[in-house]
Amino acid sequence: MGSSGCRKGAVVIDNSSAFRMDDDVPLVVPEVNPEDVKWHKGIIANPNCSTIQMVVALYPIHKEKNIKKVIVSTYQAVSGAGATAIKDLEEETRAYFEGKYYYPEALPNHIAFNVIPHIDVFLDNDFTKEEMKMFNETRKIMHAPDIRVSATCARVPVFYGHSEAVTIETEDPITPEEAREILKNAPGVIVEDDPSNNVYPMPIEVAGKDEVFVGRIRKDLAFENGLSMWVVADNLRKGAATNAVQIAELLVEYGLV
Ligand code: L14
């Protein structure tokens, strides 16, 4: 293995969590840390879906206002857990109306008309692995080793599209107007924020799209320099496939393949 990958020059963009925190493997979201693809040694890791959409929205704010803390709750679609989890939601919903019992095959609990605060496995600190991915991967992608991320990841009965309620504390003060302006000019972000006309991002609208959608931008009431927002993206597109394709395009652009 040389710096250009395997002997034949192939590069692997890996969508699993296996190599993401490996010091020798770049973890890349092209809107945030495109240059990191340059030091790959044959593998580039594609981050976790919930982390990708969050950093696309947070990084432009971080660059200008220095984010210290993030508190995030996710509302994750079943498709993240695969085709059998999609079947779980479908079949269990049908069974519910037919008065029948359905035993979930992929998800750890019943998902129809329910919310499950459990994604991936539980760890020693009582967070789940999914929640700790948001902590660790955010730091690595944003090159921000001191950011504290406290996540609660929940599964909701939605087929496609993860939603996230995100609250940040910044070092420098930030107004919602400033945040809206920053995000309107940010790569890969679409601001949909007109609550008086019932306009805010929702998974059903965002499914099938490649961008990260942000709305409900408002001053937070718990932190001095606090801001809250609602972030939605298609977990299979920007959260997985689109991001991987963008990484491949970067390799071509930089002449690395
Ligand atoms: O890429 O929704 O780390 O169950 C593992 C769990 C993707 C989503 C990852 C889920 C994930 C997933």
PDB file of C-alpha atoms and ligand atoms in Angstrom:
ATOM      1  CA  MET A   1       0.000   0.000   0.000  1.00  0.00           C
ATOM      2  CA  GLY A   2       1.344   3.395  -0.984  1.00  0.00           C
ATOM      3  CA  SER A   3      -0.180   6.786  -0.390  1.00  0.00           C
ATOM      4  CA  SER A   4      -2.214   6.387  -3.570  1.00  0.00           C
ATOM      5  CA  GLY A   5      -4.032   3.324  -2.270  1.00  0.00           C
ATOM      6  CA  CYS A   6      -3.554  -0.313  -3.121  1.00  0.00           C
ATOM      7  CA  ARG A   7      -0.956  -1.432  -5.639  1.00  0.00           C
ATOM      8  CA  LYS A   8      -3.351  -1.000  -8.526  1.00  0.00           C
ATOM      9  CA  GLY A   9      -4.385   2.431  -7.272  1.00  0.00           C
ATOM     10  CA  ALA A  10      -7.923   1.581  -6.171  1.00  0.00           C
ATOM     11  CA  VAL A  11      -9.404   3.604  -3.312  1.00  0.00           C
ATOM     12  CA  VAL A  12     -12.149   2.280  -1.038  1.00  0.00           C
ATOM     13  CA  ILE A  13     -14.856   4.609   0.246  1.00  0.00           C
ATOM     14  CA  ASP A  14     -16.178   2.637   3.188  1.00  0.00           C
ATOM     15  CA  ASN A  15     -19.673   3.295   4.486  1.00  0.00           C
ATOM     16  CA  SER A  16     -19.376   1.191   7.644  1.00  0.00           C
ATOM     17  CA  SER A  17     -18.296   2.442  11.051  1.00  0.00           C
ATOM     18  CA  ALA A  18     -15.236   0.134  11.057  1.00  0.00           C
ATOM     19  CA  PHE A  19     -12.513   2.613  10.054  1.00  0.00           C
ATOM     20  CA  ARG A  20     -14.066   5.993  10.804  1.00  0.00           C
ATOM     21  CA  MET A  21     -12.067   6.748  13.943  1.00  0.00           C
ATOM     22  CA  ASP A  22      -8.837   5.173  12.659  1.00  0.00           C
ATOM     23  CA  ASP A  23      -6.087   7.835  12.713  1.00  0.00           C
ATOM     24  CA  ASP A  24      -4.842   6.614   9.322  1.00  0.00           C
ATOM     25  CA  VAL A  25      -8.234   6.967   7.640  1.00  0.00           C
ATOM     26  CA  PRO A  26      -9.731  10.299   6.571  1.00  0.00           C
ATOM     27  CA  LEU A  27     -13.386  10.807   7.546  1.00  0.00           C
ATOM     28  CA  VAL A  28     -14.823  13.187   5.006  1.00  0.00           C
ATOM     29  CA  VAL A  29     -17.836  15.380   4.412  1.00  0.00           C
ATOM     30  CA  PRO A  30     -16.940  17.318   1.242  1.00  0.00           C
ATOM     31  CA  GLU A  31     -18.677  20.544   2.385  1.00  0.00           C
ATOM     32  CA  VAL A  32     -16.594  20.477   5.588  1.00  0.00           C
ATOM     33  CA  ASN A  33     -13.160  18.862   5.209  1.00  0.00           C
ATOM     34  CA  PRO A  34     -12.556  18.097   1.511  1.00  0.00           C
ATOM     35  CA  GLU A  35      -8.766  18.436   1.850  1.00  0.00           C
ATOM     36  CA  ASP A  36      -8.635  15.401   4.150  1.00  0.00           C
ATOM     37  CA  VAL A  37      -9.094  13.066   1.171  1.00  0.00           C
ATOM     38  CA  LYS A  38      -5.526  13.995   0.169  1.00  0.00           C
ATOM     39  CA  TRP A  39      -3.848  11.979   2.921  1.00  0.00           C
ATOM     40  CA  HIS A  40      -5.745   8.740   2.383  1.00  0.00           C
ATOM     41  CA  LYS A  41      -3.803   5.482   2.362  1.00  0.00           C
ATOM     42  CA  GLY A  42      -6.329   3.478   0.391  1.00  0.00           C
ATOM     43  CA  ILE A  43      -9.449   3.852   2.525  1.00  0.00           C
ATOM     44  CA  ILE A  44     -11.654   6.895   3.037  1.00  0.00           C
ATOM     45  CA  ALA A  45     -14.464   6.548   5.552  1.00  0.00           C
ATOM     46  CA  ASN A  46     -17.983   7.821   4.882  1.00  0.00           C
ATOM     47  CA  PRO A  47     -19.376   9.165   8.179  1.00  0.00           C
ATOM     48  CA  ASN A  48     -22.512   8.194  10.030  1.00  0.00           C
ATOM     49  CA  CYS A  49     -25.725   9.534   8.472  1.00  0.00           C
ATOM     50  CA  SER A  50     -26.841  11.576  11.487  1.00  0.00           C
ATOM     51  CA  THR A  51     -23.387  13.095  11.856  1.00  0.00           C
ATOM     52  CA  ILE A  52     -23.097  14.071   8.181  1.00  0.00           C
ATOM     53  CA  GLN A  53     -26.248  16.174   8.085  1.00  0.00           C
ATOM     54  CA  MET A  54     -25.431  17.824  11.413  1.00  0.00           C
ATOM     55  CA  VAL A  55     -21.898  18.900  10.469  1.00  0.00           C
ATOM     56  CA  VAL A  56     -23.021  20.260   7.088  1.00  0.00           C
ATOM     57  CA  ALA A  57     -25.277  22.643   9.034  1.00  0.00           C
ATOM     58  CA  LEU A  58     -22.916  23.335  11.942  1.00  0.00           C
ATOM     59  CA  TYR A  59     -19.539  23.778  10.282  1.00  0.00           C
ATOM     60  CA  PRO A  60     -20.296  27.127   8.551  1.00  0.00           C
ATOM     61  CA  ILE A  61     -21.480  28.477  11.906  1.00  0.00           C
ATOM     62  CA  HIS A  62     -18.496  27.008  13.727  1.00  0.00           C
ATOM     63  CA  LYS A  63     -16.052  28.734  11.351  1.00  0.00           C
ATOM     64  CA  GLU A  64     -17.474  32.139  12.240  1.00  0.00           C
ATOM     65  CA  LYS A  65     -18.688  31.776  15.829  1.00  0.00           C
ATOM     66  CA  ASN A  66     -16.774  28.861  17.363  1.00  0.00           C
ATOM     67  CA  ILE A  67     -19.162  26.207  18.618  1.00  0.00           C
ATOM     68  CA  LYS A  68     -18.385  24.925  22.136  1.00  0.00           C
ATOM     69  CA  LYS A  69     -21.311  22.601  22.825  1.00  0.00           C
ATOM     70  CA  VAL A  70     -23.959  20.730  20.898  1.00  0.00           C
ATOM     71  CA  ILE A  71     -27.066  19.113  22.319  1.00  0.00           C
ATOM     72  CA  VAL A  72     -28.877  17.044  19.725  1.00  0.00           C
ATOM     73  CA  SER A  73     -31.873  14.747  19.613  1.00  0.00           C
ATOM     74  CA  THR A  74     -32.407  12.707  16.469  1.00  0.00           C
ATOM     75  CA  TYR A  75     -35.579  11.325  14.924  1.00  0.00           C
ATOM     76  CA  GLN A  76     -34.200   8.646  12.629  1.00  0.00           C
ATOM     77  CA  ALA A  77     -35.924   6.830   9.794  1.00  0.00           C
ATOM     78  CA  VAL A  78     -36.138   3.047   9.752  1.00  0.00           C
ATOM     79  CA  SER A  79     -34.332   2.799   6.392  1.00  0.00           C
ATOM     80  CA  GLY A  80     -31.031   3.466   8.199  1.00  0.00           C
ATOM     81  CA  ALA A  81     -31.330   0.009   9.697  1.00  0.00           C
ATOM     82  CA  GLY A  82     -31.870  -1.655   6.313  1.00  0.00           C
ATOM     83  CA  ALA A  83     -34.558  -3.275   4.198  1.00  0.00           C
ATOM     84  CA  THR A  84     -35.805  -5.534   6.987  1.00  0.00           C
ATOM     85  CA  ALA A  85     -36.421  -2.523   9.212  1.00  0.00           C
ATOM     86  CA  ILE A  86     -38.488  -0.959   6.416  1.00  0.00           C
ATOM     87  CA  LYS A  87     -40.442  -4.194   6.361  1.00  0.00           C
ATOM     88  CA  ASP A  88     -40.855  -4.017  10.161  1.00  0.00           C
ATOM     89  CA  LEU A  89     -42.558  -0.607   9.903  1.00  0.00           C
ATOM     90  CA  GLU A  90     -44.730  -1.662   6.957  1.00  0.00           C
ATOM     91  CA  GLU A  91     -45.838  -5.003   8.311  1.00  0.00           C
ATOM     92  CA  GLU A  92     -46.318  -3.843  11.859  1.00  0.00           C
ATOM     93  CA  THR A  93     -48.473  -0.902  10.776  1.00  0.00           C
ATOM     94  CA  ARG A  94     -50.649  -3.256   8.721  1.00  0.00           C
ATOM     95  CA  ALA A  95     -50.833  -5.778  11.573  1.00  0.00           C
ATOM     96  CA  TYR A  96     -51.835  -3.008  14.002  1.00  0.00           C
ATOM     97  CA  PHE A  97     -54.963  -2.162  12.006  1.00  0.00           C
ATOM     98  CA  GLU A  98     -55.809  -5.809  11.486  1.00  0.00           C
ATOM     99  CA  GLY A  99     -55.576  -6.431  15.223  1.00  0.00           C
ATOM    100  CA  LYS A 100     -52.690  -8.843  14.711  1.00  0.00           C
ATOM    101  CA  TYR A 101     -49.358  -9.143  16.479  1.00  0.00           C
ATOM    102  CA  TYR A 102     -46.161  -8.533  14.532  1.00  0.00           C
ATOM    103  CA  TYR A 103     -42.786  -9.513  15.925  1.00  0.00           C
ATOM    104  CA  PRO A 104     -40.048  -7.050  14.775  1.00  0.00           C
ATOM    105  CA  GLU A 105     -37.203  -8.684  12.851  1.00  0.00           C
ATOM    106  CA  ALA A 106     -34.619  -5.894  12.525  1.00  0.00           C
ATOM    107  CA  LEU A 107     -35.526  -3.256  15.098  1.00  0.00           C
ATOM    108  CA  PRO A 108     -35.025  -3.858  18.823  1.00  0.00           C
ATOM    109  CA  ASN A 109     -38.638  -2.948  19.660  1.00  0.00           C
ATOM    110  CA  HIS A 110     -42.031  -2.149  18.165  1.00  0.00           C
ATOM    111  CA  ILE A 111     -41.857   0.812  15.792  1.00  0.00           C
ATOM    112  CA  ALA A 112     -45.431   1.345  14.527  1.00  0.00           C
ATOM    113  CA  PHE A 113     -46.979   4.320  16.399  1.00  0.00           C
ATOM    114  CA  ASN A 114     -43.968   4.319  18.681  1.00  0.00           C
ATOM    115  CA  VAL A 115     -40.555   5.949  19.261  1.00  0.00           C
ATOM    116  CA  ILE A 116     -37.525   3.821  20.195  1.00  0.00           C
ATOM    117  CA  PRO A 117     -34.655   5.601  22.008  1.00  0.00           C
ATOM    118  CA  HIS A 118     -32.145   2.986  20.912  1.00  0.00           C
ATOM    119  CA  ILE A 119     -29.980   2.947  17.744  1.00  0.00           C
ATOM    120  CA  ASP A 120     -27.005   0.598  17.433  1.00  0.00           C
ATOM    121  CA  VAL A 121     -25.763  -0.958  20.705  1.00  0.00           C
ATOM    122  CA  PHE A 122     -25.522   0.431  24.227  1.00  0.00           C
ATOM    123  CA  LEU A 123     -22.035   1.241  25.550  1.00  0.00           C
ATOM    124  CA  ASP A 124     -20.492   1.364  29.032  1.00  0.00           C
ATOM    125  CA  ASN A 125     -21.299   5.078  29.483  1.00  0.00           C
ATOM    126  CA  ASP A 126     -25.022   4.419  28.878  1.00  0.00           C
ATOM    127  CA  PHE A 127     -24.965   6.210  25.548  1.00  0.00           C
ATOM    128  CA  THR A 128     -25.529   4.192  22.394  1.00  0.00           C
ATOM    129  CA  LYS A 129     -22.849   3.641  19.789  1.00  0.00           C
ATOM    130  CA  GLU A 130     -24.871   5.819  17.391  1.00  0.00           C
ATOM    131  CA  GLU A 131     -24.828   8.658  19.947  1.00  0.00           C
ATOM    132  CA  MET A 132     -21.084   8.324  20.477  1.00  0.00           C
ATOM    133  CA  LYS A 133     -20.517   8.348  16.708  1.00  0.00           C
ATOM    134  CA  MET A 134     -22.070  11.819  16.719  1.00  0.00           C
ATOM    135  CA  PHE A 135     -19.673  12.854  19.513  1.00  0.00           C
ATOM    136  CA  ASN A 136     -16.471  11.417  18.011  1.00  0.00           C
ATOM    137  CA  GLU A 137     -17.079  11.854  14.293  1.00  0.00           C
ATOM    138  CA  THR A 138     -18.155  15.501  14.654  1.00  0.00           C
ATOM    139  CA  ARG A 139     -14.836  16.303  16.356  1.00  0.00           C
ATOM    140  CA  LYS A 140     -12.801  14.512  13.700  1.00  0.00           C
ATOM    141  CA  ILE A 141     -14.613  15.906  10.638  1.00  0.00           C
ATOM    142  CA  MET A 142     -14.726  19.507  11.901  1.00  0.00           C
ATOM    143  CA  HIS A 143     -11.150  19.337  13.292  1.00  0.00           C
ATOM    144  CA  ALA A 144     -12.641  20.494  16.556  1.00  0.00           C
ATOM    145  CA  PRO A 145     -11.260  18.205  19.263  1.00  0.00           C
ATOM    146  CA  ASP A 146     -12.856  20.163  22.110  1.00  0.00           C
ATOM    147  CA  ILE A 147     -16.473  20.355  20.942  1.00  0.00           C
ATOM    148  CA  ARG A 148     -18.789  18.550  23.334  1.00  0.00           C
ATOM    149  CA  VAL A 149     -21.667  16.724  21.698  1.00  0.00           C
ATOM    150  CA  SER A 150     -24.414  15.205  23.783  1.00  0.00           C
ATOM    151  CA  ALA A 151     -26.764  13.159  21.608  1.00  0.00           C
ATOM    152  CA  THR A 152     -29.958  11.212  22.097  1.00  0.00           C
ATOM    153  CA  CYS A 153     -30.741   9.108  19.038  1.00  0.00           C
ATOM    154  CA  ALA A 154     -34.263   7.805  18.550  1.00  0.00           C
ATOM    155  CA  ARG A 155     -35.961   5.743  15.875  1.00  0.00           C
ATOM    156  CA  VAL A 156     -39.299   7.056  14.636  1.00  0.00           C
ATOM    157  CA  PRO A 157     -41.891   5.514  12.312  1.00  0.00           C
ATOM    158  CA  VAL A 158     -40.604   7.324   9.217  1.00  0.00           C
ATOM    159  CA  PHE A 159     -39.314   5.492   6.141  1.00  0.00           C
ATOM    160  CA  TYR A 160     -36.777   7.964   4.725  1.00  0.00           C
ATOM    161  CA  GLY A 161     -35.148  11.075   6.212  1.00  0.00           C
ATOM    162  CA  HIS A 162     -33.566  11.800   9.566  1.00  0.00           C
ATOM    163  CA  SER A 163     -34.611  14.872  11.554  1.00  0.00           C
ATOM    164  CA  GLU A 164     -32.538  16.490  14.287  1.00  0.00           C
ATOM    165  CA  ALA A 165     -33.302  19.056  16.973  1.00  0.00           C
ATOM    166  CA  VAL A 166     -29.933  20.751  17.436  1.00  0.00           C
ATOM    167  CA  THR A 167     -28.988  23.305  20.103  1.00  0.00           C
ATOM    168  CA  ILE A 168     -25.547  24.873  20.075  1.00  0.00           C
ATOM    169  CA  GLU A 169     -23.580  27.098  22.395  1.00  0.00           C
ATOM    170  CA  THR A 170     -21.096  29.349  20.639  1.00  0.00           C
ATOM    171  CA  GLU A 171     -18.133  31.275  22.006  1.00  0.00           C
ATOM    172  CA  ASP A 172     -19.087  34.414  20.064  1.00  0.00           C
ATOM    173  CA  PRO A 173     -22.665  35.676  20.172  1.00  0.00           C
ATOM    174  CA  ILE A 174     -24.865  34.787  17.213  1.00  0.00           C
ATOM    175  CA  THR A 175     -28.333  35.996  16.278  1.00  0.00           C
ATOM    176  CA  PRO A 176     -30.863  33.879  14.372  1.00  0.00           C
ATOM    177  CA  GLU A 177     -30.631  36.413  11.515  1.00  0.00           C
ATOM    178  CA  GLU A 178     -26.859  35.934  11.327  1.00  0.00           C
ATOM    179  CA  ALA A 179     -27.251  32.158  11.431  1.00  0.00           C
ATOM    180  CA  ARG A 180     -29.841  32.259   8.632  1.00  0.00           C
ATOM    181  CA  GLU A 181     -27.497  34.387   6.525  1.00  0.00           C
ATOM    182  CA  ILE A 182     -24.534  32.070   7.150  1.00  0.00           C
ATOM    183  CA  LEU A 183     -26.604  28.994   6.298  1.00  0.00           C
ATOM    184  CA  LYS A 184     -28.133  30.526   3.156  1.00  0.00           C
ATOM    185  CA  ASN A 185     -24.596  30.887   1.794  1.00  0.00           C
ATOM    186  CA  ALA A 186     -23.379  27.503   3.037  1.00  0.00           C
ATOM    187  CA  PRO A 187     -22.598  24.706   0.564  1.00  0.00           C
ATOM    188  CA  GLY A 188     -25.129  21.888   0.488  1.00  0.00           C
ATOM    189  CA  VAL A 189     -27.595  23.669   2.786  1.00  0.00           C
ATOM    190  CA  ILE A 190     -31.114  24.865   1.993  1.00  0.00           C
ATOM    191  CA  VAL A 191     -32.815  27.102   4.549  1.00  0.00           C
ATOM    192  CA  GLU A 192     -36.565  26.521   4.822  1.00  0.00           C
ATOM    193  CA  ASP A 193     -37.600  28.737   7.687  1.00  0.00           C
ATOM    194  CA  ASP A 194     -40.972  30.431   7.486  1.00  0.00           C
ATOM    195  CA  PRO A 195     -42.923  29.016  10.424  1.00  0.00           C
ATOM    196  CA  SER A 196     -45.808  31.506  10.080  1.00  0.00           C
ATOM    197  CA  ASN A 197     -46.597  29.812   6.757  1.00  0.00           C
ATOM    198  CA  ASN A 198     -45.995  26.316   8.171  1.00  0.00           C
ATOM    199  CA  VAL A 199     -42.683  26.115   6.328  1.00  0.00           C
ATOM    200  CA  TYR A 200     -39.946  24.049   7.967  1.00  0.00           C
ATOM    201  CA  PRO A 201     -38.121  20.939   6.749  1.00  0.00           C
ATOM    202  CA  MET A 202     -39.822  17.579   7.154  1.00  0.00           C
ATOM    203  CA  PRO A 203     -38.608  14.116   6.165  1.00  0.00           C
ATOM    204  CA  ILE A 204     -41.503  13.466   3.794  1.00  0.00           C
ATOM    205  CA  GLU A 205     -40.502  16.523   1.712  1.00  0.00           C
ATOM    206  CA  VAL A 206     -36.766  15.964   1.923  1.00  0.00           C
ATOM    207  CA  ALA A 207     -36.721  12.278   0.934  1.00  0.00           C
ATOM    208  CA  GLY A 208     -35.093  11.888  -2.480  1.00  0.00           C
ATOM    209  CA  LYS A 209     -33.099  15.139  -2.235  1.00  0.00           C
ATOM    210  CA  ASP A 210     -29.348  15.583  -1.842  1.00  0.00           C
ATOM    211  CA  GLU A 211     -29.107  18.718   0.331  1.00  0.00           C
ATOM    212  CA  VAL A 212     -29.357  19.313   4.074  1.00  0.00           C
ATOM    213  CA  PHE A 213     -32.438  21.331   5.034  1.00  0.00           C
ATOM    214  CA  VAL A 214     -32.494  23.697   8.026  1.00  0.00           C
ATOM    215  CA  GLY A 215     -35.387  25.510   9.636  1.00  0.00           C
ATOM    216  CA  ARG A 216     -36.829  26.616  13.004  1.00  0.00           C
ATOM    217  CA  ILE A 217     -33.710  28.739  13.544  1.00  0.00           C
ATOM    218  CA  ARG A 218     -34.189  30.598  16.819  1.00  0.00           C
ATOM    219  CA  LYS A 219     -32.418  31.986  19.843  1.00  0.00           C
ATOM    220  CA  ASP A 220     -32.056  29.274  22.455  1.00  0.00           C
ATOM    221  CA  LEU A 221     -33.378  29.999  25.928  1.00  0.00           C
ATOM    222  CA  ALA A 222     -31.044  27.804  27.972  1.00  0.00           C
ATOM    223  CA  PHE A 223     -27.616  29.080  26.862  1.00  0.00           C
ATOM    224  CA  GLU A 224     -26.266  32.639  26.863  1.00  0.00           C
ATOM    225  CA  ASN A 225     -24.870  32.349  23.318  1.00  0.00           C
ATOM    226  CA  GLY A 226     -27.331  29.697  22.257  1.00  0.00           C
ATOM    227  CA  LEU A 227     -29.066  28.839  19.025  1.00  0.00           C
ATOM    228  CA  SER A 228     -31.582  26.114  18.230  1.00  0.00           C
ATOM    229  CA  MET A 229     -32.511  24.679  14.852  1.00  0.00           C
ATOM    230  CA  TRP A 230     -34.143  21.761  13.070  1.00  0.00           C
ATOM    231  CA  VAL A 231     -32.039  19.848  10.537  1.00  0.00           C
ATOM    232  CA  VAL A 232     -33.419  17.272   8.081  1.00  0.00           C
ATOM    233  CA  ALA A 233     -31.788  15.236   5.313  1.00  0.00           C
ATOM    234  CA  ASP A 234     -32.344  12.060   3.332  1.00  0.00           C
ATOM    235  CA  ASN A 235     -30.319   9.518   5.320  1.00  0.00           C
ATOM    236  CA  LEU A 236     -29.728   7.283   2.299  1.00  0.00           C
ATOM    237  CA  ARG A 237     -28.666  10.195   0.054  1.00  0.00           C
ATOM    238  CA  LYS A 238     -26.634  12.878   1.858  1.00  0.00           C
ATOM    239  CA  GLY A 239     -26.404  10.550   4.857  1.00  0.00           C
ATOM    240  CA  ALA A 240     -24.774   7.810   2.787  1.00  0.00           C
ATOM    241  CA  ALA A 241     -24.742   7.468  -1.016  1.00  0.00           C
ATOM    242  CA  THR A 242     -24.546  11.139  -2.056  1.00  0.00           C
ATOM    243  CA  ASN A 243     -21.726  11.826   0.391  1.00  0.00           C
ATOM    244  CA  ALA A 244     -19.788   8.784  -0.878  1.00  0.00           C
ATOM    245  CA  VAL A 245     -20.213   9.877  -4.512  1.00  0.00           C
ATOM    246  CA  GLN A 246     -19.095  13.418  -3.604  1.00  0.00           C
ATOM    247  CA  ILE A 247     -15.944  11.932  -2.037  1.00  0.00           C
ATOM    248  CA  ALA A 248     -15.269   9.992  -5.269  1.00  0.00           C
ATOM    249  CA  GLU A 249     -15.765  13.215  -7.254  1.00  0.00           C
ATOM    250  CA  LEU A 250     -13.271  14.993  -4.982  1.00  0.00           C
ATOM    251  CA  LEU A 251     -10.680  12.304  -5.709  1.00  0.00           C
ATOM    252  CA  VAL A 252     -11.135  12.945  -9.425  1.00  0.00           C
ATOM    253  CA  GLU A 253     -11.035  16.717  -8.948  1.00  0.00           C
ATOM    254  CA  TYR A 254      -7.778  16.508  -6.971  1.00  0.00           C
ATOM    255  CA  GLY A 255      -6.283  14.088  -9.504  1.00  0.00           C
ATOM    256  CA  LEU A 256      -5.922  11.365  -6.876  1.00  0.00           C
ATOM    257  CA  VAL A 257      -7.351   8.523  -8.967  1.00  0.00           C
TER     258      VAL A 257
HETATM  259  O1  L14 B   1     -23.417   4.047   9.461  1.00  0.00           O
HETATM  260  O2  L14 B   1     -29.988   3.565  11.413  1.00  0.00           O
HETATM  261  O3  L14 B   1     -22.919   3.845  11.523  1.00  0.00           O
HETATM  262  O4  L14 B   1     -29.545   1.708  12.413  1.00  0.00           O
HETATM  263  C1  L14 B   1     -25.389   2.320  11.796  1.00  0.00           C
HETATM  264  C2  L14 B   1     -26.806   2.264  12.291  1.00  0.00           C
HETATM  265  C3  L14 B   1     -26.103   3.891   9.955  1.00  0.00           C
HETATM  266  C4  L14 B   1     -27.509   3.878  10.489  1.00  0.00           C
HETATM  267  C5  L14 B   1     -23.733   3.795  10.623  1.00  0.00           C
HETATM  268  C6  L14 B   1     -29.203   2.671  11.761  1.00  0.00           C
HETATM  269  C7  L14 B   1     -25.136   3.455  10.932  1.00  0.00           C
HETATM  270  C8  L14 B   1     -27.801   2.802  11.374  1.00  0.00           C
END
